[in-house]
Short mmCIF file of C-alpha atoms and ligand atoms in Angstrom, two decimals:
data_model
loop_
_atom_site.label_atom_id
_atom_site.label_comp_id
_atom_site.label_asym_id
_atom_site.label_seq_id
_atom_site.Cartn_x
_atom_site.Cartn_y
_atom_site.Cartn_z
CA MET A 1 129.13 118.52 115.77
CA THR A 2 127.28 116.02 113.57
CA PRO A 3 125.71 117.78 110.60
CA LEU A 4 121.96 117.64 110.29
CA SER A 5 120.97 114.74 108.09
CA MET A 6 117.86 114.45 106.00
CA HIS A 7 117.42 111.08 107.65
CA GLU A 8 117.07 112.66 111.10
CA GLU A 9 113.91 111.18 112.63
CA LEU A 10 111.17 113.77 112.99
CA PRO A 11 108.23 113.07 115.26
CA PHE A 12 105.65 111.41 113.04
CA ASP A 13 102.59 109.69 114.35
CA GLU A 14 101.90 106.70 112.09
CA ALA A 15 98.33 106.55 113.35
CA THR A 16 97.22 110.01 112.31
CA THR A 17 96.81 111.34 108.82
CA PRO A 18 98.52 114.72 108.54
CA PRO A 19 96.05 117.64 108.38
CA HIS A 20 97.48 119.13 105.19
CA VAL A 21 98.39 117.21 102.08
CA SER A 22 99.37 118.40 98.63
CA THR A 23 96.81 116.73 96.42
CA GLY A 24 93.45 117.36 94.70
CA ASP A 25 90.74 115.19 93.17
CA LEU A 26 90.17 113.14 90.03
CA PRO A 27 87.80 114.64 87.43
CA VAL A 28 84.10 113.70 87.75
CA ALA A 29 83.14 110.08 87.07
CA ALA A 30 81.76 110.68 83.56
CA ASP A 31 85.07 112.27 82.49
CA VAL A 32 87.14 109.44 84.02
CA ARG A 33 84.99 106.93 82.15
CA ALA A 34 85.31 108.77 78.84
CA LEU A 35 89.07 109.24 79.14
CA VAL A 36 89.80 105.65 80.18
CA THR A 37 87.65 104.43 77.27
CA GLU A 38 89.54 106.74 74.90
CA ALA A 39 92.93 105.48 76.17
CA TYR A 40 91.80 101.88 75.66
CA GLU A 41 90.54 102.46 72.12
CA ARG A 42 93.62 104.45 71.18
CA TYR A 43 96.15 101.77 72.13
CA ARG A 44 94.33 98.40 71.95
CA HIS A 45 95.70 97.67 68.47
CA HIS A 46 99.20 98.99 69.16
CA GLY A 47 101.50 96.16 68.15
CA SER A 48 105.05 96.70 69.45
CA GLY A 49 106.82 94.87 72.26
CA ASP A 50 107.45 91.22 73.07
CA VAL A 51 105.90 88.95 75.66
CA ALA A 52 108.44 87.84 78.33
CA ASP A 53 109.75 84.36 77.63
CA TYR A 54 112.57 83.88 80.13
CA ILE A 55 109.92 82.36 82.43
CA PRO A 56 108.45 79.68 80.11
CA ALA A 57 104.87 79.95 81.46
CA LEU A 58 104.77 83.69 80.70
CA ALA A 59 105.59 83.07 77.02
CA GLN A 60 102.11 81.57 76.59
CA ALA A 61 100.33 84.85 77.40
CA ASP A 62 98.05 86.23 74.68
CA PRO A 63 99.75 89.41 73.39
CA ASP A 64 96.35 90.95 72.53
CA LEU A 65 95.17 91.06 76.15
CA PHE A 66 94.68 94.63 77.33
CA GLY A 67 92.81 95.98 80.34
CA ILE A 68 92.72 99.25 82.26
CA ALA A 69 91.23 99.89 85.72
CA VAL A 70 90.97 103.02 87.86
CA VAL A 71 89.93 103.00 91.52
CA GLY A 72 89.26 106.28 93.31
CA PRO A 73 89.69 107.15 97.00
CA TRP A 74 86.05 106.19 97.78
CA GLY A 75 86.47 102.79 96.17
CA ARG A 76 84.55 103.68 93.02
CA SER A 77 86.05 101.90 90.02
CA PHE A 78 85.93 102.06 86.27
CA GLU A 79 87.49 99.40 84.09
CA ILE A 80 87.59 98.37 80.48
CA GLY A 81 88.99 95.55 78.32
CA ASP A 82 90.33 92.25 79.64
CA VAL A 83 89.57 92.99 83.27
CA THR A 84 88.85 89.44 84.38
CA ALA A 85 92.06 87.92 82.93
CA GLY A 86 94.27 86.54 85.71
CA PHE A 87 98.06 86.98 85.54
CA SER A 88 100.98 86.62 87.95
CA ILE A 89 101.76 89.81 89.85
CA GLN A 90 105.57 89.50 89.35
CA SER A 91 107.53 92.64 90.29
CA VAL A 92 104.39 94.61 91.11
CA SER A 93 104.50 92.61 94.39
CA LYS A 94 107.75 94.31 95.41
CA PRO A 95 106.48 97.65 96.76
CA PHE A 96 103.81 95.84 98.79
CA VAL A 97 106.28 93.44 100.42
CA PHE A 98 108.53 96.45 101.08
CA ALA A 99 105.54 98.13 102.78
CA LEU A 100 105.10 95.07 104.98
CA VAL A 101 108.79 95.13 105.95
CA CYS A 102 108.71 98.89 106.67
CA ASP A 103 105.68 98.30 108.85
CA THR A 104 107.65 95.68 110.82
CA LEU A 105 111.11 97.28 111.03
CA GLY A 106 110.23 100.96 110.62
CA TYR A 107 110.84 102.72 107.31
CA GLU A 108 114.13 104.21 108.47
CA ALA A 109 115.64 100.86 109.48
CA ALA A 110 114.34 99.42 106.19
CA ARG A 111 116.07 102.20 104.24
CA VAL A 112 119.37 101.58 106.02
CA ARG A 113 119.23 97.83 105.27
CA LEU A 114 117.92 97.92 101.72
CA GLY A 115 118.68 101.33 100.18
CA VAL A 116 116.25 103.59 98.33
CA ASN A 117 118.18 104.84 95.30
CA SER A 118 117.81 103.68 91.72
CA THR A 119 120.50 101.47 90.23
CA GLY A 120 120.49 102.55 86.59
CA PHE A 121 120.79 98.83 85.77
CA PRO A 122 118.31 96.14 84.63
CA PHE A 123 116.11 94.58 87.31
CA ASP A 124 118.16 91.40 87.63
CA SER A 125 121.59 93.02 87.45
CA LEU A 126 124.57 91.50 89.23
CA MET A 127 126.72 94.50 88.28
CA ALA A 128 124.54 96.68 90.48
CA ILE A 129 125.42 94.47 93.44
CA GLU A 130 129.13 94.40 92.70
CA LEU A 131 129.47 98.13 92.06
CA ASN A 132 127.72 99.38 95.17
CA ALA A 133 129.27 99.05 98.60
CA GLN A 134 125.84 98.64 100.18
CA ARG A 135 125.11 95.79 97.71
CA THR A 136 121.32 96.27 97.57
CA MET A 137 120.28 99.63 96.12
CA ASN A 138 116.49 99.55 96.52
CA PRO A 139 113.66 97.09 97.25
CA LEU A 140 112.21 97.19 93.70
CA VAL A 141 114.94 95.43 91.74
CA ASN A 142 115.64 91.76 92.32
CA ALA A 143 118.63 92.06 94.69
CA GLY A 144 116.84 94.47 97.03
CA ALA A 145 113.55 92.63 96.59
CA LEU A 146 115.13 89.32 97.64
CA ALA A 147 116.67 91.08 100.68
CA THR A 148 113.26 92.61 101.44
CA THR A 149 111.57 89.21 101.30
CA SER A 150 114.26 87.86 103.63
CA LEU A 151 113.24 90.52 106.20
CA VAL A 152 109.52 89.66 106.20
CA PRO A 153 108.44 88.86 109.78
CA GLY A 154 108.30 85.18 110.74
CA ALA A 155 110.79 82.61 112.05
CA THR A 156 110.10 80.05 109.32
CA ALA A 157 109.47 80.18 105.58
CA GLY A 158 105.86 79.14 106.30
CA GLU A 159 105.29 82.07 108.66
CA LYS A 160 106.90 84.51 106.26
CA TRP A 161 104.75 83.23 103.40
CA GLU A 162 101.56 83.70 105.40
CA ALA A 163 102.61 87.28 106.26
CA ILE A 164 103.21 88.05 102.55
CA ARG A 165 100.05 86.38 101.30
CA GLN A 166 97.86 87.99 103.94
CA ARG A 167 99.25 91.49 103.54
CA LEU A 168 99.10 91.50 99.74
CA SER A 169 95.54 90.14 99.99
CA ALA A 170 94.65 93.01 102.35
CA PHE A 171 96.02 95.48 99.79
CA ALA A 172 93.85 93.83 97.10
CA GLY A 173 90.80 93.45 99.35
CA ARG A 174 90.40 89.75 98.51
CA GLU A 175 92.29 86.52 99.09
CA LEU A 176 95.06 86.17 96.50
CA LEU A 177 96.24 82.69 95.49
CA VAL A 178 99.36 81.43 93.75
CA ASP A 179 99.24 80.57 90.03
CA ASP A 180 100.79 77.11 90.39
CA GLU A 181 101.85 76.85 86.76
CA VAL A 182 103.81 80.11 86.85
CA TYR A 183 105.30 79.20 90.23
CA ALA A 184 106.48 75.79 88.95
CA SER A 185 107.80 77.31 85.73
CA GLU A 186 109.74 80.11 87.42
CA SER A 187 111.02 77.76 90.16
CA ALA A 188 112.52 75.52 87.48
CA THR A 189 114.29 78.43 85.76
CA ASN A 190 115.17 81.00 88.47
CA LEU A 191 118.89 80.18 88.66
CA ARG A 192 119.82 83.84 88.28
CA ASN A 193 117.72 84.85 91.29
CA GLN A 194 119.22 81.96 93.27
CA GLY A 195 122.65 83.30 92.32
CA ILE A 196 121.72 86.83 93.43
CA ALA A 197 120.44 85.51 96.78
CA HIS A 198 123.66 83.56 97.42
CA LEU A 199 125.81 86.52 96.36
CA LEU A 200 123.94 88.77 98.78
CA ARG A 201 124.34 86.17 101.50
CA SER A 202 128.10 86.17 100.90
CA TYR A 203 128.08 89.93 101.55
CA ASP A 204 125.90 89.51 104.66
CA ARG A 205 123.12 91.42 102.95
CA LEU A 206 120.47 88.67 102.96
CA PHE A 207 118.72 88.05 106.27
CA PHE A 208 117.30 84.53 105.80
CA ASP A 209 118.34 81.31 104.09
CA PRO A 210 119.11 82.11 100.39
CA ASP A 211 117.25 79.13 98.89
CA GLU A 212 114.19 79.59 101.07
CA THR A 213 114.22 83.33 100.36
CA THR A 214 114.35 82.74 96.59
CA ASP A 215 111.48 80.27 96.88
CA LEU A 216 109.38 82.78 98.89
CA TYR A 217 110.18 85.53 96.41
CA THR A 218 109.19 83.29 93.48
CA ARG A 219 105.90 82.44 95.19
CA GLN A 220 105.25 86.10 95.90
CA CYS A 221 105.79 86.92 92.20
CA SER A 222 103.38 84.09 91.24
CA LEU A 223 100.36 85.43 93.13
CA GLU A 224 97.53 85.72 90.63
CA VAL A 225 95.79 89.07 90.21
CA THR A 226 93.53 90.88 87.76
CA VAL A 227 93.96 94.45 86.58
CA HIS A 228 91.13 95.38 88.98
CA ASP A 229 93.07 93.87 91.93
CA LEU A 230 96.13 95.90 90.95
CA ALA A 231 94.08 99.10 90.76
CA VAL A 232 92.70 98.47 94.29
CA MET A 233 96.25 97.81 95.56
CA ALA A 234 97.43 101.04 93.91
CA ALA A 235 94.42 102.94 95.29
CA THR A 236 95.34 101.77 98.81
CA LEU A 237 98.76 103.40 98.36
CA ALA A 238 96.98 106.50 97.01
CA ASN A 239 94.73 106.61 100.05
CA GLY A 240 97.26 106.87 102.89
CA GLY A 241 97.43 103.07 103.31
CA VAL A 242 93.67 102.52 103.82
CA ASN A 243 92.03 100.18 101.28
CA PRO A 244 89.25 102.34 99.80
CA VAL A 245 87.04 99.32 99.07
CA THR A 246 87.29 97.40 102.39
CA GLN A 247 88.24 100.43 104.53
CA GLU A 248 90.96 98.31 106.18
CA THR A 249 94.10 100.17 107.28
CA VAL A 250 96.75 98.09 105.54
CA ILE A 251 99.78 100.29 106.38
CA GLY A 252 100.29 103.64 108.06
CA PRO A 253 100.55 106.96 106.17
CA GLY A 254 104.26 107.38 106.94
CA VAL A 255 105.16 104.01 105.39
CA CYS A 256 102.79 104.66 102.50
CA ARG A 257 104.54 107.84 101.35
CA ARG A 258 107.98 106.22 101.59
CA VAL A 259 106.87 103.28 99.46
CA LEU A 260 105.68 105.77 96.85
CA ALA A 261 108.97 107.65 96.98
CA VAL A 262 110.88 104.47 96.13
CA MET A 263 108.41 103.65 93.36
CA ALA A 264 108.97 107.12 91.89
CA SER A 265 112.74 106.67 91.83
CA ALA A 266 113.02 102.98 90.93
CA GLY A 267 109.64 101.48 89.94
CA LEU A 268 110.45 101.11 86.24
CA TYR A 269 114.04 99.93 86.69
CA GLU A 270 116.58 101.75 84.50
CA LEU A 271 113.74 103.64 82.77
CA SER A 272 112.42 105.14 86.01
CA GLY A 273 113.72 108.60 85.12
CA ASP A 274 111.96 108.51 81.74
CA TRP A 275 108.77 107.36 83.42
CA LEU A 276 108.82 110.19 85.98
CA TYR A 277 109.69 112.70 83.28
CA GLN A 278 106.79 111.61 81.07
CA ILE A 279 104.17 110.53 83.55
CA GLY A 280 105.06 112.30 86.79
CA VAL A 281 103.67 109.81 89.33
CA PRO A 282 105.03 106.74 91.14
CA GLY A 283 104.62 103.52 89.16
CA LYS A 284 105.63 99.86 89.29
CA SER A 285 105.78 97.39 86.45
CA GLY A 286 106.11 93.62 86.23
CA VAL A 287 107.24 91.24 83.48
CA SER A 288 103.85 89.59 83.08
CA GLY A 289 102.59 92.96 81.73
CA GLY A 290 101.02 94.74 84.72
CA ILE A 291 101.76 98.33 85.68
CA ILE A 292 100.37 100.22 88.66
CA THR A 293 100.36 103.99 88.91
CA VAL A 294 99.57 105.82 92.12
CA ALA A 295 98.23 109.38 92.14
CA PRO A 296 98.43 110.27 95.84
CA GLY A 297 95.03 111.34 97.16
CA LYS A 298 93.40 110.80 93.79
CA GLY A 299 93.44 107.07 93.16
CA GLY A 300 95.12 104.07 91.62
CA LEU A 301 95.44 103.19 87.95
CA ALA A 302 96.42 99.76 86.65
CA THR A 303 97.01 98.44 83.16
CA TYR A 304 97.58 94.92 81.88
CA SER A 305 99.07 94.07 78.50
CA PRO A 306 101.80 91.41 78.11
CA PRO A 307 104.08 92.80 75.31
CA LEU A 308 107.08 94.53 76.92
CA ASP A 309 109.81 97.00 75.94
CA GLU A 310 113.50 96.13 76.31
CA ALA A 311 113.54 97.03 80.02
CA GLY A 312 110.59 94.72 80.75
CA ASN A 313 107.80 97.31 80.98
CA SER A 314 104.43 96.84 79.23
CA VAL A 315 104.32 98.95 76.06
CA ARG A 316 100.53 99.51 75.84
CA GLY A 317 100.47 100.05 79.60
CA GLN A 318 103.02 102.86 79.39
CA LEU A 319 101.22 104.52 76.47
CA ALA A 320 97.80 104.36 78.12
CA THR A 321 99.21 105.57 81.44
CA LYS A 322 100.94 108.51 79.80
CA TYR A 323 97.72 109.46 78.01
CA LEU A 324 95.70 109.20 81.22
CA SER A 325 98.25 110.93 83.44
CA GLU A 326 98.05 114.00 81.22
CA ARG A 327 94.28 114.01 80.78
CA LEU A 328 93.23 113.00 84.30
CA GLY A 329 95.64 115.50 85.85
CA LEU A 330 97.77 112.90 87.67
CA ASN A 331 101.24 114.43 87.16
CA LEU A 332 102.51 115.46 90.60
CA PHE A 333 104.73 118.14 89.11
CA ALA A 334 101.99 119.89 87.14
CA SER A 335 100.67 123.23 88.30
CA ALA A 336 98.62 125.95 86.65
CA PRO A 337 99.48 129.63 87.13
CA SER A 338 97.25 131.29 89.71
CA ASP A 339 94.37 133.21 88.17
CA GLY A 340 93.38 135.46 91.05
CA PRO A 341 94.45 137.21 94.24
CA PRO A 342 95.62 134.90 97.02
CA VAL A 343 92.75 133.79 99.24
CA GLN A 344 94.42 132.23 102.22
CA PHE A 345 98.10 132.98 101.87
N1 LIG B 1 109.77 87.04 89.11
C1 LIG B 1 110.43 87.88 88.15
C2 LIG B 1 111.93 87.74 88.27
O1 LIG B 1 112.45 87.74 89.34
C3 LIG B 1 110.01 89.29 88.38
C4 LIG B 1 110.72 90.28 87.50
C5 LIG B 1 109.89 91.41 87.04
O2 LIG B 1 108.67 91.42 87.07
N2 LIG B 1 110.59 92.40 86.54
O3 LIG B 1 112.63 87.61 87.30
#
């Protein structure tokens, strides 16, 4: 008899939100405002970390830029600092393209093809491909992200690009456009990603032409966003897949929770365990300095600050997110002892 597997498909209606979920609410607006302001003031002069320079256009970013945005489940937002500064989305695009692929293939088929476990290696590791029989380990490091992009629906690169651009724009609630300078700069220097794509192809783990896939992936990473856009995208993942500003259903609730599961285990690359230990919510970072944090049911938080730690995660962003996770009550693992007799159970 085949043993029961945790991947056994249970009946799950993508169209209906489950009646019971495990989450509460953010504090009242005045408290959110005060705490976000405090986090900004506390870390705006923090000086450690280095701006990414392996993509030449990113090296020009002003290291002093710092912005924080929070968007709640009703679309209310609060933001502070450099909130109108545009930057390329980079790896923060990965969970959203994964969501699009899950929506097309089904999240179980996507798991089988891409994997959902962390690698313990840097985001652009070749070792992680060589050491694992499945080759891609998850959709949030470059190997799995390239494979994910190769699975985007569409027969041609043009069709795939439109699917990516449109879906990421729906997550953000506005039309996102490519930063041409970053795209040109990364296209001229992305030999490592080209190598990863060809290596995956050699293992039959890339599902579209390797050069066209790398080009699509590079374009996807070059989409320009603000910290407000990232907070709306995060809030959509916190809101069962419905954009809280436009009210558009961007993905179903079943896909939404799986995307968050992968972000929790792999969103900050080899430091994902430290992130979950300290912050306790799914997050995703990118080398241009953005980080999104999703508090399911409560809202999305985004930070932007270009100086990075050695794993490629924004330093001020991690500090501010840790501060806010504790004070806004975002940590999914936090509970308070009961202070009275049970009411319902
Ligand atoms: N486009 C970047 C790359 O592939 C994204 C990496 C990142 O943000 N960690 O190198």
